[in-house]
mmCIF file of C-alpha atoms in Angstrom:
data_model
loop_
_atom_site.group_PDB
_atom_site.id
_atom_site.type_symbol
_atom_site.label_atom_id
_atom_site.label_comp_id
_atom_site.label_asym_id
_atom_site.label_seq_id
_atom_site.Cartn_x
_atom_site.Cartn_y
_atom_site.Cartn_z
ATOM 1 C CA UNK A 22 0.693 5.771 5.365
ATOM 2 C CA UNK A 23 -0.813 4.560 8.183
ATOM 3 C CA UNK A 24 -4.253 3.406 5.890
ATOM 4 C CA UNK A 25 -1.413 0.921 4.071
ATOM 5 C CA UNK A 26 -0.051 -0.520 7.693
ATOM 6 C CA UNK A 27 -3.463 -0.858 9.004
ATOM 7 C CA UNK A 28 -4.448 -2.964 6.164
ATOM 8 C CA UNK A 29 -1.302 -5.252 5.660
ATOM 9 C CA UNK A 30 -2.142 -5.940 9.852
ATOM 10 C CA UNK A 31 -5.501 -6.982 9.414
ATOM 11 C CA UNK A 32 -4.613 -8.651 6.521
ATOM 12 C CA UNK A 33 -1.881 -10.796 7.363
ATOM 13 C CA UNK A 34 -3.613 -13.219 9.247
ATOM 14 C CA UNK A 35 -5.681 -14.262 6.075
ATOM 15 C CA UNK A 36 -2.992 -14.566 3.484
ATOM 16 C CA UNK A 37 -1.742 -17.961 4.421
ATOM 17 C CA UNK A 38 -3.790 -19.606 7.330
ATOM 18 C CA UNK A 39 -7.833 -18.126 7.787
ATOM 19 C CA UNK A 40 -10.422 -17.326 5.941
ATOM 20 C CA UNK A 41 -11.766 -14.267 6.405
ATOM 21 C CA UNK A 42 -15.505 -14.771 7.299
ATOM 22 C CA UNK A 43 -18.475 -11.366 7.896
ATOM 23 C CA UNK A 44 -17.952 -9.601 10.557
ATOM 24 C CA UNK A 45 -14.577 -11.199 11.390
ATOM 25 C CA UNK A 46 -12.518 -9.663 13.734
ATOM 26 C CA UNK A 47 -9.635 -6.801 12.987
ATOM 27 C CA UNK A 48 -7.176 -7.318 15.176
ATOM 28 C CA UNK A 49 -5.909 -11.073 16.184
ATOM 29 C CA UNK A 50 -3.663 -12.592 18.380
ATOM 30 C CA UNK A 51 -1.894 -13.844 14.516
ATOM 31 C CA UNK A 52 -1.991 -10.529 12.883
ATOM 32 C CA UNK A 53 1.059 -9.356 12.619
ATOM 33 C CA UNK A 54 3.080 -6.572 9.701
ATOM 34 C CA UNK A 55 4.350 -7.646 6.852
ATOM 35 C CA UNK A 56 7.047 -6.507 4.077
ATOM 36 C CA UNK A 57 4.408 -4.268 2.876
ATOM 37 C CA UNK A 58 4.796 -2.143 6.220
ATOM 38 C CA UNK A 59 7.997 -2.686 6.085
ATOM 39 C CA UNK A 60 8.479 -1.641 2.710
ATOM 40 C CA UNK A 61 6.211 1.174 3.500
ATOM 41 C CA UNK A 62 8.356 2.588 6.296
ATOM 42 C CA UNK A 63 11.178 2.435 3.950
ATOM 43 C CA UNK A 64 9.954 4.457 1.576
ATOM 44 C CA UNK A 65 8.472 7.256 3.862
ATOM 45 C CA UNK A 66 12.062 7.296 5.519
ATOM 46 C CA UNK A 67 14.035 7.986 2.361
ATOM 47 C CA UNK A 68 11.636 11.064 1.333
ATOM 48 C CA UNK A 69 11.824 12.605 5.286
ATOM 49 C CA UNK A 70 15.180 11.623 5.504
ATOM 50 C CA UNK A 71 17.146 12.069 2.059
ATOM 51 C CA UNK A 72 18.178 9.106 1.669
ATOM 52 C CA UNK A 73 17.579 7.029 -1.414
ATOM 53 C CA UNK A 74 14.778 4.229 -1.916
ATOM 54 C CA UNK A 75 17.517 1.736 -2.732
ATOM 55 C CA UNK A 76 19.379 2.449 0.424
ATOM 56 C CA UNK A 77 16.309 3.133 2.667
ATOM 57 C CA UNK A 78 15.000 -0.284 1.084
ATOM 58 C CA UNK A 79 17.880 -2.323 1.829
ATOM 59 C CA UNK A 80 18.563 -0.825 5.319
ATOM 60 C CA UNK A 81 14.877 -1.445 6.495
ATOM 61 C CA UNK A 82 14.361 -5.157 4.928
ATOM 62 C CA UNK A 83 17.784 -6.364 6.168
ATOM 63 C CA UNK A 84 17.096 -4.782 9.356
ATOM 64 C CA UNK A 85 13.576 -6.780 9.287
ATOM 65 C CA UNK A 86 14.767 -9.917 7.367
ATOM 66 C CA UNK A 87 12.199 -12.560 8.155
ATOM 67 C CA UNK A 88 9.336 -10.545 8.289
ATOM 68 C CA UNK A 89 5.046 -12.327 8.516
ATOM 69 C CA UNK A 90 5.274 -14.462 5.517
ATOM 70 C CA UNK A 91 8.356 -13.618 3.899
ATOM 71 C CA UNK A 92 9.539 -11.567 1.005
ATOM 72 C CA UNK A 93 8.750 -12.416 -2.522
ATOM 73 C CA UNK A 94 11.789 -14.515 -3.959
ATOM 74 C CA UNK A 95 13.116 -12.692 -6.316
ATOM 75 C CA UNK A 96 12.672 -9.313 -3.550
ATOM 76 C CA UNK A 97 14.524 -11.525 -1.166
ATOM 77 C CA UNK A 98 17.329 -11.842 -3.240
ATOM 78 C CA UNK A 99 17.252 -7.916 -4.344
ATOM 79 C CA UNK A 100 17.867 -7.822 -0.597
ATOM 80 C CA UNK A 101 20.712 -9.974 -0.320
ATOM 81 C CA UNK A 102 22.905 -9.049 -3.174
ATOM 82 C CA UNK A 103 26.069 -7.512 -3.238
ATOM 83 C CA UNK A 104 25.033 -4.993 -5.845
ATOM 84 C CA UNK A 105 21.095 -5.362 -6.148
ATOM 85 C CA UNK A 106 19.808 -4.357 -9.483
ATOM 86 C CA UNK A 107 16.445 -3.831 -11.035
ATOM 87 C CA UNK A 108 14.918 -6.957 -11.879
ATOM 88 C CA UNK A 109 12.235 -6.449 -14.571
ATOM 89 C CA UNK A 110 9.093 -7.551 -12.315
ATOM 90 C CA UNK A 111 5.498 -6.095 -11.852
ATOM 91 C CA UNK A 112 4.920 -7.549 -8.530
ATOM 92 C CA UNK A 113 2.627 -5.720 -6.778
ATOM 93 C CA UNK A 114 5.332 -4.820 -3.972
ATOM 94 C CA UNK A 115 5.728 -2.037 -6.093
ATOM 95 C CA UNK A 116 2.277 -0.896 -5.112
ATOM 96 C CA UNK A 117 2.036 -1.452 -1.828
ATOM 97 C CA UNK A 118 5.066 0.572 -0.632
ATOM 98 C CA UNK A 119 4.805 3.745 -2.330
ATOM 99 C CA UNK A 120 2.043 5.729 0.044
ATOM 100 C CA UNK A 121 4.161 8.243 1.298
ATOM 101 C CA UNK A 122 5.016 9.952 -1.988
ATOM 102 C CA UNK A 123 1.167 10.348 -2.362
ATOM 103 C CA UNK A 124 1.184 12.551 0.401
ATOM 104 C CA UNK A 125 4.851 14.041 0.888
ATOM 105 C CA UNK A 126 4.898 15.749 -2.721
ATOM 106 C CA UNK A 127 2.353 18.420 -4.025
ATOM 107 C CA UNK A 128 2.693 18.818 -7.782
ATOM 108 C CA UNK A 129 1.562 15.613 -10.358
ATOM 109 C CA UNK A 130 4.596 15.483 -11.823
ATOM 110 C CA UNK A 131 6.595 15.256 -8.728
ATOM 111 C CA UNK A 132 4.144 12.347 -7.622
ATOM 112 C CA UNK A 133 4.338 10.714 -10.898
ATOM 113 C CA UNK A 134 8.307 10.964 -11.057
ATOM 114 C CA UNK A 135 8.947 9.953 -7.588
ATOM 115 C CA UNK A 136 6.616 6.782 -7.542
ATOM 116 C CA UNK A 137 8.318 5.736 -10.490
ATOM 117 C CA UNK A 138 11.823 6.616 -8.825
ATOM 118 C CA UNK A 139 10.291 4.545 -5.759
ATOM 119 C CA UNK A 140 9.683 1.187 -7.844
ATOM 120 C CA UNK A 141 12.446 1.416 -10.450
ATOM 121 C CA UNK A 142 15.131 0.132 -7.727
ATOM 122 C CA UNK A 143 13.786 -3.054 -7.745
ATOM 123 C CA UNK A 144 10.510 -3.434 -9.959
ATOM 124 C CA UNK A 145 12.085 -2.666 -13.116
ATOM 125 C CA UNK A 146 8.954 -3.822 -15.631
ATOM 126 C CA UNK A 147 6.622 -0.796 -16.989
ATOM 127 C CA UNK A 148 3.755 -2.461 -15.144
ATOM 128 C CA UNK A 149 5.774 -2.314 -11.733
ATOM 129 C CA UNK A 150 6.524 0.836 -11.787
ATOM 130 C CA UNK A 151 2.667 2.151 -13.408
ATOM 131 C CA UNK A 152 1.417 0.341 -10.504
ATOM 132 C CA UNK A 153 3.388 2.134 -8.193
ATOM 133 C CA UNK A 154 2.107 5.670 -10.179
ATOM 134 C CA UNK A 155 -1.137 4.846 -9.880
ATOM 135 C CA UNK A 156 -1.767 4.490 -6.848
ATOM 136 C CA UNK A 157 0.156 7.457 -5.262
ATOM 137 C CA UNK A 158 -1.819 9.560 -8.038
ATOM 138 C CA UNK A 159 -4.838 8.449 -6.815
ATOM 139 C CA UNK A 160 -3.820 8.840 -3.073
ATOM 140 C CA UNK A 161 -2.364 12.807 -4.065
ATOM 141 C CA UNK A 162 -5.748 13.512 -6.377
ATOM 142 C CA UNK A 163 -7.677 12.602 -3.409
ATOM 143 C CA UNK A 164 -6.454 13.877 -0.615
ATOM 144 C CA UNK A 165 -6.123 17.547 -1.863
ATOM 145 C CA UNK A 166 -9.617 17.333 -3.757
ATOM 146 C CA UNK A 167 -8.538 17.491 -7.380
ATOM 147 C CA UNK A 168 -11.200 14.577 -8.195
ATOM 148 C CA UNK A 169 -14.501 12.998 -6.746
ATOM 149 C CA UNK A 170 -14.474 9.587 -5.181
ATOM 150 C CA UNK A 171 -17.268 9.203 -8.446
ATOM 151 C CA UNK A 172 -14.692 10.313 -10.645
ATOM 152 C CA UNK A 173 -11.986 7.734 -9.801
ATOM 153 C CA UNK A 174 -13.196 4.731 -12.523
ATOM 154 C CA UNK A 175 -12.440 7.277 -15.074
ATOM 155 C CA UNK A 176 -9.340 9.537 -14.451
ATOM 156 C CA UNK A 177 -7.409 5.230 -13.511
ATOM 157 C CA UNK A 178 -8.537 4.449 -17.167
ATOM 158 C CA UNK A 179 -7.620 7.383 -18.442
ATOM 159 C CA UNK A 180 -4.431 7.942 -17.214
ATOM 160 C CA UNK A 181 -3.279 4.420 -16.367
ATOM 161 C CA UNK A 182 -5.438 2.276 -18.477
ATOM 162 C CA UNK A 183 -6.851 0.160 -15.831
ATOM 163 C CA UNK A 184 -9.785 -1.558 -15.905
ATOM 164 C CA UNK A 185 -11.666 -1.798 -12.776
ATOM 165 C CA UNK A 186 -13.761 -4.766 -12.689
ATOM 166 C CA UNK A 187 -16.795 -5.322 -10.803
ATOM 167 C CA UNK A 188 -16.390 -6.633 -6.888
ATOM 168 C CA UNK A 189 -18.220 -9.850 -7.689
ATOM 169 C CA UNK A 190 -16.218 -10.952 -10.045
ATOM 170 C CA UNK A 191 -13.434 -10.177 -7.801
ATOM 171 C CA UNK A 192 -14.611 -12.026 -5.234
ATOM 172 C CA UNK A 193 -15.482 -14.716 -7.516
ATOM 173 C CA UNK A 194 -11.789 -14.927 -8.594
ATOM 174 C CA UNK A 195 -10.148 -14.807 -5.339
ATOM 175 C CA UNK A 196 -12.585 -17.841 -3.639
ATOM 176 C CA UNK A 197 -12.009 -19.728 -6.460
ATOM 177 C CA UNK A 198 -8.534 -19.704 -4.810
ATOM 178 C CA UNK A 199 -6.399 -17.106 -7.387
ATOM 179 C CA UNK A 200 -3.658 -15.176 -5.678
ATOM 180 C CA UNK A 201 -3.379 -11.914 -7.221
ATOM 181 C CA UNK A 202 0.263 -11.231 -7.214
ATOM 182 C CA UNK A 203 1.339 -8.772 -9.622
ATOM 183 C CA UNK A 204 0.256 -4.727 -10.394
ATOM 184 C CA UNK A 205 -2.169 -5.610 -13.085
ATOM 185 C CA UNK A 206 -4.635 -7.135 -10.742
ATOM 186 C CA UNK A 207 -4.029 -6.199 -7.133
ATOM 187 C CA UNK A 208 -3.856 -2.342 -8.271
ATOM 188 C CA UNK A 209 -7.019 -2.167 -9.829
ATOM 189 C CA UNK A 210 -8.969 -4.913 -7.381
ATOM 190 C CA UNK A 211 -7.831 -2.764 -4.272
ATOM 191 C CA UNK A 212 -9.545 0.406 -6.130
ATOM 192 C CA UNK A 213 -12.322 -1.089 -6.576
ATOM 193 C CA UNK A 214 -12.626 -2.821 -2.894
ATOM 194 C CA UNK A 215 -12.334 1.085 -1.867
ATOM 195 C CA UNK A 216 -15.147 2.201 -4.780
ATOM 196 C CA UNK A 217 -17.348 0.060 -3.093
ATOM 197 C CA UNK A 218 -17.256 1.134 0.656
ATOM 198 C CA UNK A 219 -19.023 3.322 2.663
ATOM 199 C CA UNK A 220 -16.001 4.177 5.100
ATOM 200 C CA UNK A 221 -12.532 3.272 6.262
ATOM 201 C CA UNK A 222 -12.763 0.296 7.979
ATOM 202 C CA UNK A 223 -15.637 -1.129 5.193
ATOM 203 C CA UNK A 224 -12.799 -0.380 2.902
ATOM 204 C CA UNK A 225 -10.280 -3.140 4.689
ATOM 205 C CA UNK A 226 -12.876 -5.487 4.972
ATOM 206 C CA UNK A 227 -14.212 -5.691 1.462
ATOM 207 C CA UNK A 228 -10.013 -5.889 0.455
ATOM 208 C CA UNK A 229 -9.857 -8.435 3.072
ATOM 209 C CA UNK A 230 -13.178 -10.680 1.875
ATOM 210 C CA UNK A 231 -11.772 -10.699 -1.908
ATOM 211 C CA UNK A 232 -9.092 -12.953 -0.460
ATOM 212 C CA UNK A 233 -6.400 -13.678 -2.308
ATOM 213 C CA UNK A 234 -3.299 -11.312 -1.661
ATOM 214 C CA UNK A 235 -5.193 -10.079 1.450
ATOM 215 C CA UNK A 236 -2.077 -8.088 3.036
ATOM 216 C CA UNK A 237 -1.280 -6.582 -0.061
ATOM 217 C CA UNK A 238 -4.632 -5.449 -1.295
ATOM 218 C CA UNK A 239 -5.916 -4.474 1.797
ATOM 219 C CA UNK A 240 -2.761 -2.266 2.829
ATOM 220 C CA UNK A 241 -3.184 -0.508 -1.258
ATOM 221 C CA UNK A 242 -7.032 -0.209 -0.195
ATOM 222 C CA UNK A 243 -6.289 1.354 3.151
ATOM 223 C CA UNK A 244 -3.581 3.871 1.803
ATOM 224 C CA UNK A 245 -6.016 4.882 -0.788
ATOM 225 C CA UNK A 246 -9.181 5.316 1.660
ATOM 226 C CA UNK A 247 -7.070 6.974 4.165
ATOM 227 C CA UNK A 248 -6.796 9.534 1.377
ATOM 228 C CA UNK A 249 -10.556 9.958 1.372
ATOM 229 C CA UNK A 250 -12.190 8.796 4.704
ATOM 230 C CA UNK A 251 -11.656 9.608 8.136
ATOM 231 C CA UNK A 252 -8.838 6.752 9.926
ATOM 232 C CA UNK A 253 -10.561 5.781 12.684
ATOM 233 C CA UNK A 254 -8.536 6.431 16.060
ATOM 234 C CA UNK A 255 -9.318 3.045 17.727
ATOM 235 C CA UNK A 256 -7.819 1.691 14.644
ATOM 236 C CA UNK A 257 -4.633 3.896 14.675
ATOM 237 C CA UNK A 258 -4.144 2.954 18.398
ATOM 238 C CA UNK A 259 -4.654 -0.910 18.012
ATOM 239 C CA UNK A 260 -2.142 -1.232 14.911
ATOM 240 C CA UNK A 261 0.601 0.918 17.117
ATOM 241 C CA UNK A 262 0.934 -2.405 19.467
ATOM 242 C CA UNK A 263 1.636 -4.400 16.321
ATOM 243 C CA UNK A 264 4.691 -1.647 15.462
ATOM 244 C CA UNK A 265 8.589 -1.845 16.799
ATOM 245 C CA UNK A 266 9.684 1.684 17.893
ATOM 246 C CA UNK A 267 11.832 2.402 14.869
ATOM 247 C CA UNK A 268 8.736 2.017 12.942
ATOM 248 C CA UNK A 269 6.875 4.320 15.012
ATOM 249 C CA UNK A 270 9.241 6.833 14.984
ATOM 250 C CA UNK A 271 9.255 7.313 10.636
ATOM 251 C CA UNK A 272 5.268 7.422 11.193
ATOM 252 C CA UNK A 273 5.264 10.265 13.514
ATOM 253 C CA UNK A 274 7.701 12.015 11.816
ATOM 254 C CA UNK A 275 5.728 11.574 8.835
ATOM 255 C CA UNK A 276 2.680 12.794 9.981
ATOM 256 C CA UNK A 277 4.259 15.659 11.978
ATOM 257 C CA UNK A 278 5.374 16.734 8.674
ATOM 258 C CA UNK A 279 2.047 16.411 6.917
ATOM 259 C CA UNK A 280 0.186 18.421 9.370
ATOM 260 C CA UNK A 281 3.046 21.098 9.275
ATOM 261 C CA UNK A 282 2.563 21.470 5.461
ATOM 262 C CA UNK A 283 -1.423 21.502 6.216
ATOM 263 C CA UNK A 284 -0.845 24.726 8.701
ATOM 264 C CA UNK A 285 1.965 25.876 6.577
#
């Protein structure tokens, strides 16, 4: 959870205004989180706390309503409606939220039902909500062993049917100036950013360098490498000044929980 929030931070800054340069620094005076942790929150709060996505969704965005750069329009007015429906997109919102099932449910089929119970609320479209499966199968497969870092490529192809291209022409593609909005490219882009790297924080900055959706990608990067690599503590500590209390209080109770299962 806290691999997705870290990377929507660092992120944020480069989405609309910088450009994200070697070696540039983490944390800015204009970092700040976005829907994604937002989003993110949401979703870790209706699993802890019973509630359901649509109802942990709404309470958290309308709570947060002009968030770093916005919500997506057609999110925003999921948000606002009287009686907010499904609305057939494969944004990759989807994507970026779903973290915590990755790590609060034990069993594939749990994973795979509740990411697509996380993204059906809003991201309606079969590409919204396989986004969404993806990546909290990836984030459950790694964290409790069940594949290789080397075997990743493979079991997304195989079970999802993504293609993972190569990082250059990634990069390519976003300084060119393409924003990669939707499941089909952020998903497998951020997999590949975290292929690539040799650690945690090498995994946000490779997201971060492909440009583009740089929140978005970078917080799907981080919440897969969290899964893998060690979060480094300065990082964890840094990103808590960025965080309202409310926020902070769903992330320790998430991770109170986690390491209660682990000794458990």
């Amino acid at each position: 959870m806290l691999g997705a929030i870290i990377g929507d931070i660092i992120g944020s800054r480069f989405e609309f205004d910088e450009t994200p340069a070697e070696g540039f620094e983490l944390f800015g005076q204009h970092c700040s989180y976005t829907d994604d942790t937002i989003c993110t929150v949401a979703i870790a709060d209706a699993i802890l706390n019973g509630r359901s996505y649509k109802e942990a969704l709404l309470d958290w965005c309308r709570r947060y309503p002009e968030p770093m750069g916005a919500y997506g329009s057609m999110f925003q007015q999921w948000i606002h409606s009287a009686n907010p429906q499904p609305y057939n997109s494969y944004g990759n919102g989807s994507a970026m939220r779903v973290s915590a099932v990755g790590w609060l449910f034990d069993d594939y089929h749990d994973v795979m039902r509740e990411a697509r119970n996380s993204a059906i609320v809003s991201h309606g479209h079969r590409e919204g909500i396989k986004g969404a499966q993806c990546v909290a199968t990836l984030i459950y497969w790694l964290r409790t062993v069940r594949i290789t870092k080397n075997e990743v490529e493979h079991a997304v192809r195989k079970n999802f049917g993504y293609e993972i291209p190569p990082l250059r022409d990634i990069y390519k593609i976003g300084h060119e100036g393409h924003f990669d909005g939707i499941c089909q490219e952020t998903v497998p882009w951020a997999i590949r950013c975290f292929l690539d790297s040799q650690n945690f924080e090498d995994a946000i900055r490779t997201a971060v360098m492909a440009r583009g959706d740089t929140d978005t990608k970078a917080a799907i990067c981080g919440s897969i490498a969290e899964a893998y690599y060690e979060v480094p503590e300065e990082m964890i500590e840094r990103v808590y000044d960025y965080l309202p209390d409310d926020m902070l209080q769903v992330i320790e109770q998430f991770y109170t929980r986690i390491q209660t299962d682990i000794k458990g």
